[in-house]
Short mmCIF file of C-alpha atoms in Angstrom, two decimals:
data_model
loop_
_atom_site.label_atom_id
_atom_site.label_comp_id
_atom_site.label_asym_id
_atom_site.label_seq_id
_atom_site.Cartn_x
_atom_site.Cartn_y
_atom_site.Cartn_z
CA MET A 257 161.57 57.98 -77.40
CA LEU A 258 164.74 59.13 -77.70
CA ASP A 259 167.30 56.26 -78.82
CA VAL A 260 171.21 55.95 -79.33
CA GLU A 261 171.05 57.71 -82.73
CA PHE A 262 168.99 60.85 -81.36
CA PHE A 263 171.93 61.39 -78.84
CA ARG A 264 174.66 60.71 -81.58
CA ARG A 265 172.73 63.64 -83.65
CA TRP A 266 172.46 65.80 -80.80
CA LEU A 267 175.87 66.04 -79.96
CA THR A 268 176.93 66.28 -83.97
CA THR A 269 174.77 69.00 -84.16
CA ALA A 270 176.02 70.50 -81.19
CA ALA A 271 179.63 70.10 -82.33
CA ALA A 272 178.68 71.99 -85.59
CA SER A 273 176.95 74.69 -83.93
CA VAL A 274 180.34 75.03 -81.52
CA GLU A 275 182.47 75.11 -85.17
CA ARG A 276 180.16 77.93 -86.39
CA GLU A 277 180.03 80.17 -83.39
CA ALA A 278 183.60 79.30 -82.03
CA ASP A 279 184.96 83.06 -82.86
CA HIS A 280 181.41 84.39 -81.27
CA LEU A 281 182.24 82.62 -78.14
CA THR A 282 185.99 83.46 -78.16
CA GLU A 283 184.95 87.07 -78.52
CA LEU A 284 182.55 87.17 -75.67
CA ASP A 285 185.46 85.40 -73.60
CA SER A 286 188.12 87.88 -74.88
CA ALA A 287 185.92 90.65 -72.91
CA ILE A 288 185.73 88.96 -69.60
CA GLY A 289 187.88 85.90 -69.55
CA ASP A 290 190.70 84.24 -71.53
CA ALA A 291 189.67 84.40 -74.85
CA ASP A 292 189.75 80.95 -75.43
CA HIS A 293 186.52 79.59 -74.93
CA GLY A 294 185.56 79.23 -78.61
CA SER A 295 188.37 77.43 -79.54
CA ASN A 296 188.66 75.28 -76.54
CA LEU A 297 185.22 73.85 -77.14
CA GLN A 298 185.93 73.65 -80.87
CA ARG A 299 188.90 71.18 -79.83
CA GLY A 300 186.37 69.06 -77.72
CA PHE A 301 183.54 68.89 -79.85
CA ARG A 302 185.94 67.97 -82.82
CA ALA A 303 187.52 65.24 -80.31
CA VAL A 304 183.64 64.11 -79.28
CA THR A 305 182.68 63.67 -83.27
CA ALA A 306 185.65 61.98 -84.01
CA GLU A 307 185.41 59.51 -81.53
CA LEU A 308 181.45 59.07 -82.21
CA GLU A 309 182.60 58.15 -85.65
CA LYS A 310 184.97 55.24 -84.54
CA ALA A 311 182.92 54.04 -81.13
CA SER A 312 179.51 52.32 -81.00
CA PRO A 313 178.24 53.28 -77.70
CA ALA A 314 175.20 50.97 -76.76
CA THR A 315 173.12 53.17 -75.00
CA PRO A 316 171.93 57.05 -75.05
CA GLY A 317 173.70 57.12 -71.28
CA ALA A 318 176.88 55.82 -72.96
CA VAL A 319 176.87 58.47 -75.72
CA LEU A 320 176.91 61.28 -73.35
CA ILE A 321 179.47 59.38 -71.11
CA LEU A 322 181.72 58.99 -74.17
CA ALA A 323 181.28 62.38 -74.94
CA GLY A 324 181.99 63.94 -71.34
CA ARG A 325 185.34 62.11 -71.16
CA GLN A 326 186.36 63.48 -74.80
CA LEU A 327 185.73 66.86 -73.40
CA ILE A 328 187.55 66.36 -69.99
CA SER A 329 190.48 65.02 -71.92
CA THR A 330 190.62 67.32 -74.66
CA VAL A 331 189.70 70.84 -73.21
CA GLY A 332 191.79 72.85 -71.25
CA GLY A 333 190.63 75.56 -68.09
CA ALA A 334 187.18 75.22 -66.47
CA SER A 335 185.37 74.38 -69.64
CA GLY A 336 186.33 70.64 -70.12
CA PRO A 337 185.68 69.56 -66.45
CA LEU A 338 182.22 71.34 -66.42
CA TYR A 339 180.92 70.45 -69.57
CA GLY A 340 182.46 67.06 -69.15
CA THR A 341 180.61 66.69 -65.85
CA LEU A 342 177.40 67.69 -67.26
CA LEU A 343 177.36 65.32 -70.01
CA ARG A 344 178.66 62.26 -67.88
CA ARG A 345 176.61 62.78 -64.81
CA THR A 346 173.80 63.27 -67.46
CA GLY A 347 174.79 60.01 -69.08
CA LYS A 348 175.07 58.32 -65.52
CA ALA A 349 171.46 59.27 -64.62
CA LEU A 350 169.99 57.78 -67.68
CA ASP A 351 171.46 54.39 -66.67
CA ASP A 352 171.54 51.26 -69.23
CA SER A 353 168.31 51.99 -70.74
CA ALA A 354 168.35 51.96 -74.67
CA GLU A 355 165.88 54.27 -74.95
CA VAL A 356 164.92 57.49 -72.97
CA THR A 357 161.48 59.67 -72.80
CA PRO A 358 161.92 63.33 -72.66
CA ALA A 359 161.02 63.56 -69.22
CA GLN A 360 163.79 60.92 -68.26
CA LEU A 361 166.42 63.28 -70.33
CA ALA A 362 165.06 66.06 -68.32
CA GLU A 363 165.29 64.48 -65.04
CA ALA A 364 169.05 63.54 -66.02
CA LEU A 365 170.04 66.56 -67.29
CA GLY A 366 169.02 68.00 -64.14
CA ALA A 367 171.25 65.72 -62.10
CA GLY A 368 174.03 66.90 -64.57
CA VAL A 369 173.33 70.51 -64.10
CA ALA A 370 173.42 70.11 -60.36
CA ALA A 371 176.89 68.47 -60.42
CA VAL A 372 178.10 71.28 -62.57
CA ALA A 373 176.86 73.59 -60.03
CA GLN A 374 178.39 71.55 -57.18
CA LEU A 375 181.85 71.38 -59.34
CA GLY A 376 182.18 75.00 -59.97
CA GLY A 377 180.41 76.23 -56.56
CA ALA A 378 178.06 78.39 -58.76
CA LYS A 379 174.23 79.22 -58.43
CA ALA A 380 171.77 80.97 -60.77
CA GLY A 381 172.62 84.75 -60.85
CA ASP A 382 176.38 84.27 -60.65
CA LYS A 383 176.87 84.63 -64.25
CA THR A 384 177.84 81.20 -65.28
CA MET A 385 176.79 78.32 -67.65
CA ILE A 386 174.34 77.59 -64.58
CA ASP A 387 172.30 80.74 -65.72
CA ALA A 388 171.48 79.52 -68.99
CA LEU A 389 171.21 75.19 -67.89
CA GLU A 390 168.83 75.78 -65.07
CA PRO A 391 165.91 77.26 -66.75
CA ALA A 392 166.59 75.18 -69.85
CA VAL A 393 166.21 71.96 -67.44
CA ALA A 394 162.90 73.70 -65.94
CA ALA A 395 161.47 74.24 -69.44
CA LEU A 396 162.28 70.87 -70.50
CA GLY A 397 158.71 69.21 -69.45
CA THR A 398 157.13 71.84 -71.69
CA SER A 399 159.09 71.05 -75.05
CA PHE A 400 162.74 71.36 -76.44
CA ALA A 401 162.03 74.60 -78.04
CA ALA A 402 160.74 75.99 -74.70
CA ALA A 403 163.92 74.69 -73.15
CA ALA A 404 166.33 76.45 -76.14
CA ALA A 405 164.37 79.42 -75.53
CA ALA A 406 164.52 79.45 -71.95
CA ALA A 407 168.57 78.71 -72.27
CA GLU A 408 168.98 81.68 -74.79
CA ASP A 409 167.07 84.06 -72.53
CA GLY A 410 169.21 83.18 -69.40
CA ALA A 411 172.35 83.57 -71.50
CA VAL A 412 171.02 87.05 -72.56
CA ALA A 413 169.93 87.72 -68.85
CA THR A 414 173.89 87.43 -68.01
CA VAL A 415 174.55 90.82 -69.54
CA PRO A 416 173.72 93.25 -66.47
CA ILE A 417 174.84 90.65 -63.90
CA LEU A 418 177.99 91.14 -61.85
CA ALA A 419 180.30 87.87 -62.27
CA ARG A 420 180.61 86.08 -58.95
CA LYS A 421 182.21 83.19 -59.89
CA GLY A 422 184.57 82.10 -62.65
CA ARG A 423 187.61 84.06 -64.55
CA ALA A 424 185.36 86.89 -64.81
CA SER A 425 184.88 87.54 -61.21
CA TYR A 426 188.19 88.92 -61.09
CA LEU A 427 186.87 91.66 -63.08
CA GLY A 428 184.15 92.93 -60.62
CA GLU A 429 181.99 95.88 -61.61
CA ARG A 430 183.89 95.69 -65.45
CA SER A 431 182.07 91.99 -66.06
CA ILE A 432 178.76 93.99 -65.88
CA GLY A 433 177.44 94.62 -69.54
CA HIS A 434 179.08 91.22 -70.89
CA GLN A 435 177.00 88.06 -72.01
CA ASP A 436 178.84 85.27 -70.32
CA PRO A 437 180.67 82.74 -72.71
CA GLY A 438 179.87 79.56 -70.81
CA ALA A 439 175.77 80.44 -70.63
CA THR A 440 176.13 81.33 -74.49
CA SER A 441 177.95 77.99 -75.05
CA SER A 442 175.27 76.11 -72.93
CA ALA A 443 172.37 77.75 -74.87
CA LEU A 444 173.82 76.47 -78.22
CA LEU A 445 173.74 72.75 -76.59
CA ILE A 446 170.31 73.10 -75.60
CA ALA A 447 169.33 74.99 -79.16
CA ALA A 448 171.42 71.69 -80.78
CA LEU A 449 169.01 69.42 -78.51
CA ALA A 450 165.92 71.20 -79.72
CA ALA A 451 167.07 71.26 -83.14
CA THR A 452 167.77 67.40 -83.41
CA ALA A 453 164.04 67.23 -81.79
CA GLY A 454 162.68 68.90 -85.04
CA GLU A 455 161.67 71.93 -82.86
#
């Protein structure tokens, strides 16, 4: 079973990953975006970590909702609302349960990803974070490690894709050949989940 502490460790681990990979994310974003994806997420996850040190959310769902709220309020551009929606909708789907099973998390994360897709109007193959998150959710039924591998594969698979959503879509054919920064940061989030689970 996954409790509040598990979810706190997940987000803390994710924040450390973002901190470590911020320059790489910004480098990816400089090719097809605004060159601020790494710094934006760095600011957002620092706020999440700081808030988690002060607050005492009572349930796994409350941890995710708190984190989502911080990302929405501190991250500019599209990343804040998209990541905030992902975590808030996942948290709401977990309801008030004190502990959740990996299967319940997979279902809730699926609801979160669906909300992100609806908000951004994106689907798999559009060269967005959905390309990492959808396969991750599908693989969660197998294991956290399988989800992390699927997310990483999904992020890498965005390289040859023509962007159809977001800032990168303005570049048309020139978006081909670059890995999507949103899919890359999404893979970091899922990798942090697997690491938290010890996989």
